[in-house]
PDB file of C-alpha atoms in Angstrom:
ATOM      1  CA  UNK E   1     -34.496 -10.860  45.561  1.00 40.00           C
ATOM      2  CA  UNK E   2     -38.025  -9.774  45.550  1.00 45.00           C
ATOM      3  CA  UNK E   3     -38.902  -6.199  45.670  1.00 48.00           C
ATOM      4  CA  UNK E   4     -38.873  -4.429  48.979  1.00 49.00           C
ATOM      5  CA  UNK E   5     -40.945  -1.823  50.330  1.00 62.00           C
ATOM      6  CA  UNK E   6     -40.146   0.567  53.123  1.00 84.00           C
ATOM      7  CA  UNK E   7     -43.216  -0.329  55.670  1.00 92.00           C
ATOM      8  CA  UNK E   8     -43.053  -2.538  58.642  1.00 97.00           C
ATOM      9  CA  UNK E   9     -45.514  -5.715  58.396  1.00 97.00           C
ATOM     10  CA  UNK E  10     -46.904  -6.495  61.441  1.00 98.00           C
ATOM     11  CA  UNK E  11     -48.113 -10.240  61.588  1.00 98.00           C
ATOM     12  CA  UNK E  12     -50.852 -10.967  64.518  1.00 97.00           C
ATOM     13  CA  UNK E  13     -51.975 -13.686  65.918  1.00 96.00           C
ATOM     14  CA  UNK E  14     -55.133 -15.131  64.740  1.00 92.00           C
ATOM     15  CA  UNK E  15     -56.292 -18.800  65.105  1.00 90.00           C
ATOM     16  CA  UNK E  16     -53.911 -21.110  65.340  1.00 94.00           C
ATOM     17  CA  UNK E  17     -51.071 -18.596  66.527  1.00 95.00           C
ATOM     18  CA  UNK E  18     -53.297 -16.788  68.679  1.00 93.00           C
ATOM     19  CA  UNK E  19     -53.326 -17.749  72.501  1.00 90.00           C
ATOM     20  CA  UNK E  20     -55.532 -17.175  76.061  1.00 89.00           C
ATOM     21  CA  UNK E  21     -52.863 -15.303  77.307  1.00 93.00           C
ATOM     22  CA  UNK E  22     -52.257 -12.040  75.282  1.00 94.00           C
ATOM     23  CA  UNK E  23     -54.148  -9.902  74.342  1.00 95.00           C
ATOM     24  CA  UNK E  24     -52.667  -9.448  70.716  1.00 94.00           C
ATOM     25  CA  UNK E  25     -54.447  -6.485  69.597  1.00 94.00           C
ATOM     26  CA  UNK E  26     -53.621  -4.656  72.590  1.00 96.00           C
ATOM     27  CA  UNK E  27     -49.889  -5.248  72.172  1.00 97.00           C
ATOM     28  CA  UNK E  28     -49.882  -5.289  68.433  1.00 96.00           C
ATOM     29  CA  UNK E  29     -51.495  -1.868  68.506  1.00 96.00           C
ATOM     30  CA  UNK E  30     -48.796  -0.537  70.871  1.00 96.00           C
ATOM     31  CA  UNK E  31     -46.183  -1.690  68.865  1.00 96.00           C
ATOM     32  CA  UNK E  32     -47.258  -0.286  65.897  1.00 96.00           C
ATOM     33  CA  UNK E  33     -47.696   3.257  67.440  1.00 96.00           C
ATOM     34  CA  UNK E  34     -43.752   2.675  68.037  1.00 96.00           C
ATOM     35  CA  UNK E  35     -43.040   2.239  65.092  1.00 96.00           C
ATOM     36  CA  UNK E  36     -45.307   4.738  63.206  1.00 94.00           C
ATOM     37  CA  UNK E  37     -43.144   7.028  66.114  1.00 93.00           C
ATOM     38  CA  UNK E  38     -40.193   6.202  64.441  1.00 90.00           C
ATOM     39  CA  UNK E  39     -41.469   7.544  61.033  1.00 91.00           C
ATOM     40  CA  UNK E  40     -41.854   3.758  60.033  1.00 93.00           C
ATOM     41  CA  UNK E  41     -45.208   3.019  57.983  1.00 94.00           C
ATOM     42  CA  UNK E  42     -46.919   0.197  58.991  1.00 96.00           C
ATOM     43  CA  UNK E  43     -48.873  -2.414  57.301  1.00 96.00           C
ATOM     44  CA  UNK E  44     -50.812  -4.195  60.391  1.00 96.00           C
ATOM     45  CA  UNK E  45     -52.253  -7.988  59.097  1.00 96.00           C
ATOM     46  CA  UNK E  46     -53.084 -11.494  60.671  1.00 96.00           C
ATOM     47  CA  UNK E  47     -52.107 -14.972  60.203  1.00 96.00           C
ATOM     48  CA  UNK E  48     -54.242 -16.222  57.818  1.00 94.00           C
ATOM     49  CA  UNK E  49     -52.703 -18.340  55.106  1.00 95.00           C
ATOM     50  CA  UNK E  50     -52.753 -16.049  52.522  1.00 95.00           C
ATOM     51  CA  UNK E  51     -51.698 -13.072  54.916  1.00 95.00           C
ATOM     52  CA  UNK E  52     -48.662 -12.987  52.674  1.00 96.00           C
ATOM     53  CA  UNK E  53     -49.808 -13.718  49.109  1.00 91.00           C
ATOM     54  CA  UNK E  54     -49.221 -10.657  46.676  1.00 89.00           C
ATOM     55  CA  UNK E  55     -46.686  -8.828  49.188  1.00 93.00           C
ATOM     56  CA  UNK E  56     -43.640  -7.692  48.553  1.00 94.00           C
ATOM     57  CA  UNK E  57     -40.818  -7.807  51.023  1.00 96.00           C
ATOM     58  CA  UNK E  58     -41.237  -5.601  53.733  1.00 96.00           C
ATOM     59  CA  UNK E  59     -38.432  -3.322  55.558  1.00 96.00           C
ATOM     60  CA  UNK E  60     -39.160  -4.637  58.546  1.00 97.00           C
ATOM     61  CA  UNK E  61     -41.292  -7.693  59.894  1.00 98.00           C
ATOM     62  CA  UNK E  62     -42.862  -7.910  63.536  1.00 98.00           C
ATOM     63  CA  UNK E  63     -44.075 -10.871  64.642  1.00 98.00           C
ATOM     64  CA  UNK E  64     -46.596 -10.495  67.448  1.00 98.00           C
ATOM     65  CA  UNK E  65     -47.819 -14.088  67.297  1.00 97.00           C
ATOM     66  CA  UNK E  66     -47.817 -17.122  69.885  1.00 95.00           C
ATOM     67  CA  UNK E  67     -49.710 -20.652  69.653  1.00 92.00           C
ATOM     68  CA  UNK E  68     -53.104 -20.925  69.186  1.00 81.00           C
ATOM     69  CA  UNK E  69     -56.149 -23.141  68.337  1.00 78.00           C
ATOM     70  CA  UNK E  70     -54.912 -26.182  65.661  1.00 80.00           C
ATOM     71  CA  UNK E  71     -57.955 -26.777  63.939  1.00 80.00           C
ATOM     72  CA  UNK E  72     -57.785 -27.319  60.288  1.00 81.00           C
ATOM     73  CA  UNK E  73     -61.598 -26.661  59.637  1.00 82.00           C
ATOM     74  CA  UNK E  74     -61.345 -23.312  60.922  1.00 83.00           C
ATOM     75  CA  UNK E  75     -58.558 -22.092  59.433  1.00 87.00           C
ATOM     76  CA  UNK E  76     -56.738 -24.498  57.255  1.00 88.00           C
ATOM     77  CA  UNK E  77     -54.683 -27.714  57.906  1.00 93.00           C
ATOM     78  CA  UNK E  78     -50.508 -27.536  57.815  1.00 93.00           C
ATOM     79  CA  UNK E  79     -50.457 -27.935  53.856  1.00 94.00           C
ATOM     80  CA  UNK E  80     -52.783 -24.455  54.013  1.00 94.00           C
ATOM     81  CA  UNK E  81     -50.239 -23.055  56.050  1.00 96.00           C
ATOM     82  CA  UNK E  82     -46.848 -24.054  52.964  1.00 96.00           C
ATOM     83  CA  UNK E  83     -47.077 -20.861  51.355  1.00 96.00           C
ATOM     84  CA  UNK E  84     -47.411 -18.869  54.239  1.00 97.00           C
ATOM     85  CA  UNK E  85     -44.131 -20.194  55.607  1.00 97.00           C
ATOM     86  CA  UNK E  86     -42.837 -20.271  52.952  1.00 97.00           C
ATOM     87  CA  UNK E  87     -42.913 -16.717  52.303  1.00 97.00           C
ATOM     88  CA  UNK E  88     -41.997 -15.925  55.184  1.00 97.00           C
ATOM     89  CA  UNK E  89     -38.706 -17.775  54.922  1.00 97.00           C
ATOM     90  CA  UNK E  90     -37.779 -16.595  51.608  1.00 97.00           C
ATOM     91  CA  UNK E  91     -37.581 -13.317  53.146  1.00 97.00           C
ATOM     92  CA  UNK E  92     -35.676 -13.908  55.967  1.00 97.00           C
ATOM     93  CA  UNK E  93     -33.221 -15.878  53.817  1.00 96.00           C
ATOM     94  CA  UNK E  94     -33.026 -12.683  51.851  1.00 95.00           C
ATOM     95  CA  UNK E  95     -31.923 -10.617  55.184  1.00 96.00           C
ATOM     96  CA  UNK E  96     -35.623  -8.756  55.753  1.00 97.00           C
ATOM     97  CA  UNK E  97     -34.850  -7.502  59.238  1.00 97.00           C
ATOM     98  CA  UNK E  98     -37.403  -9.563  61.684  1.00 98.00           C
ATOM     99  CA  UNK E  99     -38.447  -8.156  65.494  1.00 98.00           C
ATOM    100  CA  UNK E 100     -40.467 -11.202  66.939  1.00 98.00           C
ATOM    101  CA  UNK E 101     -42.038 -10.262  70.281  1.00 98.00           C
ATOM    102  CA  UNK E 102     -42.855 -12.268  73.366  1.00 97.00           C
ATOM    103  CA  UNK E 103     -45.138 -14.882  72.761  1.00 97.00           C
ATOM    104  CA  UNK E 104     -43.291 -15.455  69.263  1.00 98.00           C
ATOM    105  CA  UNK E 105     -40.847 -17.862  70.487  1.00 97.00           C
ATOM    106  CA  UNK E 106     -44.219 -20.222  70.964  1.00 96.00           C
ATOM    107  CA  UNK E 107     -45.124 -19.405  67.268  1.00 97.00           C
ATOM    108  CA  UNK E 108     -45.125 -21.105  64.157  1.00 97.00           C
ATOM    109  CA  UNK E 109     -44.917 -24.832  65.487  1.00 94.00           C
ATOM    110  CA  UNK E 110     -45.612 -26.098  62.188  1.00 93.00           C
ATOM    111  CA  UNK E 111     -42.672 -24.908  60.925  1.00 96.00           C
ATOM    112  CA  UNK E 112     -39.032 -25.728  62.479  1.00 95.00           C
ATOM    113  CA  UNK E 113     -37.264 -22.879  60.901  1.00 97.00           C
ATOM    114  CA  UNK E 114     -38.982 -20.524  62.639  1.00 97.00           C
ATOM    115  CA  UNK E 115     -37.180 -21.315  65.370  1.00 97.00           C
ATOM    116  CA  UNK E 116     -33.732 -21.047  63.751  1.00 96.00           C
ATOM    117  CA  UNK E 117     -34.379 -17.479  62.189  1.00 97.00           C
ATOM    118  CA  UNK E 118     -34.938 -15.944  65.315  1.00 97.00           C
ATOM    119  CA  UNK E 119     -32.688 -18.167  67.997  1.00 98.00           C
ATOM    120  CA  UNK E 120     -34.787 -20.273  70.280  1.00 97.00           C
ATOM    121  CA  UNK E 121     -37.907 -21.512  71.222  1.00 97.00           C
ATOM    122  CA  UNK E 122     -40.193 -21.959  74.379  1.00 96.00           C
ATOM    123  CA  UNK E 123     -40.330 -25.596  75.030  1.00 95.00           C
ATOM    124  CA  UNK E 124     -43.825 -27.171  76.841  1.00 91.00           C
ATOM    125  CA  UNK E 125     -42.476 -28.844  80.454  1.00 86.00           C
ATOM    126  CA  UNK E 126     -39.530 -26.790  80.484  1.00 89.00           C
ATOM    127  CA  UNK E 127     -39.613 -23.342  79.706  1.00 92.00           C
ATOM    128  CA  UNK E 128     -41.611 -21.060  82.458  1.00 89.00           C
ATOM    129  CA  UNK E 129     -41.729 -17.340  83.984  1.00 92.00           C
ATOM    130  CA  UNK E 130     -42.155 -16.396  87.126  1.00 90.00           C
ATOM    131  CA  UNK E 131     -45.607 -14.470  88.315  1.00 91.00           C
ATOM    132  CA  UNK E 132     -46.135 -10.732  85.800  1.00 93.00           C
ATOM    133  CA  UNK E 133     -44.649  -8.251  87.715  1.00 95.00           C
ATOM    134  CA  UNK E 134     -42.476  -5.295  88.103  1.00 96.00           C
ATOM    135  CA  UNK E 135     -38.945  -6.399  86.926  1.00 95.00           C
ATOM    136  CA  UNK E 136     -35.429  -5.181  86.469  1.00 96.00           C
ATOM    137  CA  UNK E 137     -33.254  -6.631  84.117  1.00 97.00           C
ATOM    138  CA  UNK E 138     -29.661  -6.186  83.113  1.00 96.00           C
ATOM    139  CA  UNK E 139     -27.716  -5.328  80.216  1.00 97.00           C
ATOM    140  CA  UNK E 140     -25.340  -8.057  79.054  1.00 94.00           C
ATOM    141  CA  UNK E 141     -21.847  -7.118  79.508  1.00 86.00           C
ATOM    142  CA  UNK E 142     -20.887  -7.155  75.829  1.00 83.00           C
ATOM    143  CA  UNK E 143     -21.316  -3.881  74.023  1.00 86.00           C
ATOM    144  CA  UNK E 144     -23.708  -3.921  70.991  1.00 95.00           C
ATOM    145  CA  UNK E 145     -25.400  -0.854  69.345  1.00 96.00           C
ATOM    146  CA  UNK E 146     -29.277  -1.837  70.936  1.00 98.00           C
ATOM    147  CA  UNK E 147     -28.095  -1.751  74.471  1.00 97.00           C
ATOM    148  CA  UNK E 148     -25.360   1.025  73.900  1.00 95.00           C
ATOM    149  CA  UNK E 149     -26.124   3.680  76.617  1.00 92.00           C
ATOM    150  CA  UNK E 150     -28.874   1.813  78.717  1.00 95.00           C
ATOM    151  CA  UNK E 151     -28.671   0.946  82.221  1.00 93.00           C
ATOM    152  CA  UNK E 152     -30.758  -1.865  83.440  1.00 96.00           C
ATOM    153  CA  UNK E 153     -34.648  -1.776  82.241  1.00 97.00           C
ATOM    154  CA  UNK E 154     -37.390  -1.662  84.919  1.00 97.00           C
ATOM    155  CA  UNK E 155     -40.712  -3.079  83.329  1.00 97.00           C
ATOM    156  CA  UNK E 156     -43.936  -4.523  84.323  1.00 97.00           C
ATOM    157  CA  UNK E 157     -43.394  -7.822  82.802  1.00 97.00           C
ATOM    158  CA  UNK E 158     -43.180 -11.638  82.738  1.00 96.00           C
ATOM    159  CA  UNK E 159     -39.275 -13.195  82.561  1.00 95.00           C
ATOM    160  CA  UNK E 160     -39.170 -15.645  80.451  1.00 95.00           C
ATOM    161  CA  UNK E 161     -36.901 -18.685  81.813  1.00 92.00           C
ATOM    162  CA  UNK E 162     -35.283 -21.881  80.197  1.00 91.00           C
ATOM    163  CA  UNK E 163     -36.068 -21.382  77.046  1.00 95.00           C
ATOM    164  CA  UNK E 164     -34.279 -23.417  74.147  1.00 96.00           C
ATOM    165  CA  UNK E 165     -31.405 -20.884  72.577  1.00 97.00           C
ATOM    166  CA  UNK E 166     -29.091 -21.297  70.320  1.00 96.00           C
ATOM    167  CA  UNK E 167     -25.776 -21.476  71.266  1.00 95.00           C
ATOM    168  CA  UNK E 168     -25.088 -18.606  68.380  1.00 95.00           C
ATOM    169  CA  UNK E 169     -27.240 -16.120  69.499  1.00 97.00           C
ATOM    170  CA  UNK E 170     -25.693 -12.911  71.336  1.00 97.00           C
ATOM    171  CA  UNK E 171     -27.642 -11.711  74.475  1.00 97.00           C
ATOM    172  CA  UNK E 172     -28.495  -8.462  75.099  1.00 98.00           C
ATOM    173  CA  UNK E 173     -30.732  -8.587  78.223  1.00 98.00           C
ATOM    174  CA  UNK E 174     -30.612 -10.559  80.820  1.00 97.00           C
ATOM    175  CA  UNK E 175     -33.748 -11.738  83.273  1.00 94.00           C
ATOM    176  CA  UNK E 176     -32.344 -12.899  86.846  1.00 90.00           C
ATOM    177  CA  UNK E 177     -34.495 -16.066  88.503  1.00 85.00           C
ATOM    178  CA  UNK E 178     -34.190 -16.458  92.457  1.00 80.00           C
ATOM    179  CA  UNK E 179     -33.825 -20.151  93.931  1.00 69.00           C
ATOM    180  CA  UNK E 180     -36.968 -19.327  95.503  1.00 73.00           C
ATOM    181  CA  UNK E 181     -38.490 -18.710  92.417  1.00 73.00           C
ATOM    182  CA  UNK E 182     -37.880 -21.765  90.614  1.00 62.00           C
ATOM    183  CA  UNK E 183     -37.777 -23.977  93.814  1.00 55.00           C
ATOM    184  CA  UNK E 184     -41.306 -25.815  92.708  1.00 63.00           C
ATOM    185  CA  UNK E 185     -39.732 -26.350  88.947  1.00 60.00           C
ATOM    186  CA  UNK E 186     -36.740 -28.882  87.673  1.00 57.00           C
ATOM    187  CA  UNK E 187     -35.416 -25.336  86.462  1.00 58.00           C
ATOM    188  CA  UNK E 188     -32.293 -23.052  86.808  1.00 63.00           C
ATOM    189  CA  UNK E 189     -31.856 -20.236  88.844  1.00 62.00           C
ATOM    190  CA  UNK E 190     -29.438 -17.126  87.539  1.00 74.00           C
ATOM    191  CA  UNK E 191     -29.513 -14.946  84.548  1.00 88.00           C
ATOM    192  CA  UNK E 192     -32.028 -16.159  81.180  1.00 94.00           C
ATOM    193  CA  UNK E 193     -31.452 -14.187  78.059  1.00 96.00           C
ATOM    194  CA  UNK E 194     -34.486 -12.960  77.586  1.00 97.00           C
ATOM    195  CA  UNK E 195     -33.432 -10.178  74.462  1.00 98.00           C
ATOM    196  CA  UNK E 196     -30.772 -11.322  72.424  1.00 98.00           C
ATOM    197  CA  UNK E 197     -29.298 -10.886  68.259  1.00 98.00           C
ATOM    198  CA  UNK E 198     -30.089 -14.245  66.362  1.00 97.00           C
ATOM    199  CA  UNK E 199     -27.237 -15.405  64.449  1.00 92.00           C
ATOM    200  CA  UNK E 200     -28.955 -14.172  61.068  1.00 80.00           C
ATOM    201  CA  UNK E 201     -27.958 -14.635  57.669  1.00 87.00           C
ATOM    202  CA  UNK E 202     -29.936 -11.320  58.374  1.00 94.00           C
ATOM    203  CA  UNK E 203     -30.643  -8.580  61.228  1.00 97.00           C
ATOM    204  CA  UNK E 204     -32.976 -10.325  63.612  1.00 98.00           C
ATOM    205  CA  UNK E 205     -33.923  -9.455  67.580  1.00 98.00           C
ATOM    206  CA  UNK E 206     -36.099 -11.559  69.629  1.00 98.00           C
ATOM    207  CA  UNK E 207     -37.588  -9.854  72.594  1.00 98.00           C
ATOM    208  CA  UNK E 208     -39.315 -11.430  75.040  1.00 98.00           C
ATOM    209  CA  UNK E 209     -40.655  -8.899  77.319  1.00 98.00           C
ATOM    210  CA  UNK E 210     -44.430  -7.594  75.940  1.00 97.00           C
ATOM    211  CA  UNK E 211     -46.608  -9.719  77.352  1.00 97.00           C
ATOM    212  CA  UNK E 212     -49.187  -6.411  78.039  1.00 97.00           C
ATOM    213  CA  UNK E 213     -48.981  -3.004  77.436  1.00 96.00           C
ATOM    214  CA  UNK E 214     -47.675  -1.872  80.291  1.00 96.00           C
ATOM    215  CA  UNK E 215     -44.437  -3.771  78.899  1.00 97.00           C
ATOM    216  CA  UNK E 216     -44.880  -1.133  76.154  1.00 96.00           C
ATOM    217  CA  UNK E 217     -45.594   1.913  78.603  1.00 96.00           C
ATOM    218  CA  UNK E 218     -42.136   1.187  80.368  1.00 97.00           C
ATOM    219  CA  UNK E 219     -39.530   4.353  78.773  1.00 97.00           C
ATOM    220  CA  UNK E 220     -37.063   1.746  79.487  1.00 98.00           C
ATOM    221  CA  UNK E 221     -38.420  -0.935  77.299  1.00 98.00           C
ATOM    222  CA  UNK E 222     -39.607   2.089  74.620  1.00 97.00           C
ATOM    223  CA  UNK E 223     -35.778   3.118  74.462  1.00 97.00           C
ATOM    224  CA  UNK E 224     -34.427  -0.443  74.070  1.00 98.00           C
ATOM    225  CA  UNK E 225     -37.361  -1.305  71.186  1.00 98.00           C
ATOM    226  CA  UNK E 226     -36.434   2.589  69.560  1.00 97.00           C
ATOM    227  CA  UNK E 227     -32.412   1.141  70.110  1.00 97.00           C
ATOM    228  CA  UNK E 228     -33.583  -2.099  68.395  1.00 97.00           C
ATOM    229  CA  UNK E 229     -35.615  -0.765  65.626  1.00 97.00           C
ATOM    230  CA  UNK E 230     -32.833   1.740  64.352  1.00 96.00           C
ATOM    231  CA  UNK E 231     -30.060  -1.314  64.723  1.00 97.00           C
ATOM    232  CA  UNK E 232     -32.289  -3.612  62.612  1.00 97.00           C
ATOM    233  CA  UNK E 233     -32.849  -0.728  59.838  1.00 95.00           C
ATOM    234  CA  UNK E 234     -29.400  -0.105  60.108  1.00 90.00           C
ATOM    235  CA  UNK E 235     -30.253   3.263  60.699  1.00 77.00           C
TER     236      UNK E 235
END
């Protein structure tokens, strides 16, 4: 196993896993002010292909990413991109706790495992949210050391909907969708996981709330993300 070091890695989105939509350094910035909170240090770096070359391990790696511009004279073609993913497998394969945020579940296209390591995807034609806005979402029923002690999180946020999970995951929040909601889409109304526990071989949360800081202002969202980030330490 490579060597480890105690810092959380923040990976942004840059080029082709940046997006319109989010404004990454905004979000990234609040995250790592959570963490720093949390006595974490934090290493803050964007996709590039050799984001990861030299690095060892990190205690904790937050992805803050989504899907971006594909243009292989700006920053490299999918062969540019091997090592990166590489990498970034080996570690999760050798149980580096990952938080992937939001916009993640859109990231890393190129490469299929992503998907896997942290439990789902967002699927073009398919997945969706309803309009940002003040939200409450519920706890899943099932105890579980993240959501031990919460009640139900109000946020400014988007929810995302119909996303591709795996069957394995275990959910932790849950985003309700009205009828009226999804009455213009071939979607389903009811309750969308929207944080859940990947099934591993490590600690790994996807969170799909963050899509602004105000996400990141809620206390509600701060506690679960605090909850989270002790759980995946194993703190």
């Amino acid at each position: 196993m490579a060597p480890v070091t105690d810092a959380a890695l923040v990976l942004v989105g840059q080029g082709r896993y940046a997006d319109p939509w989010h404004d990454v350094a905004a979000t990234s910035h609040a995250l790592a002010a959570l963490l720093a909170d949390v006595g974490l240090p934090v290493d803050v770096r964007g996709t590039r292909p050799d984001a990861l070359g030299g690095l060892d391990a990190p205690g904790l790696l937050v992805v803050v990413a989504g899907d971006g511009r594909r243009d292989a004279e700006f920053d490299g073609d999918d062969d540019a991109w091997r090592g990166f993913h590489d990498r970034r497998a080996d570690w999760v394969a050798e149980g580096v706790p990952v938080l992937a945020v939001h916009q993640s579940a859109m990231a890393f296209r190129d490469d299929p495992r992503w998907a896997r390591e942290v439990g789902g995807r967002w699927v073009e034609d398919r997945s969706w949210h309803p309009p940002l806005g003040p939200a409450v979402l519920r706890v899943a029923g099932d105890p579980h050391p993240v959501t031990a002690g919460l009640g139900p999180l109000a946020v400014v946020d988007e929810r995302y909907a119909d996303l591709e999970v795996d069957p394995g995951v275990r959910p932790l929040v849950l985003a309700d969708v009205t009828a009226d909601e999804a009455s213009d889409r071939p979607v389903s109304a009811g309750a969308h996981p929207v944080v859940w526990v990947a099934p591993g071989p490590g600690r790994v949360l996807y969170d799909a709330l963050g899509h602004d800081v105000r996400s990141f202002e809620s206390p509600d969202h701060r506690a679960l993300l605090t909850a989270a980030i002790g759980w995946l330490l194993a703190l």
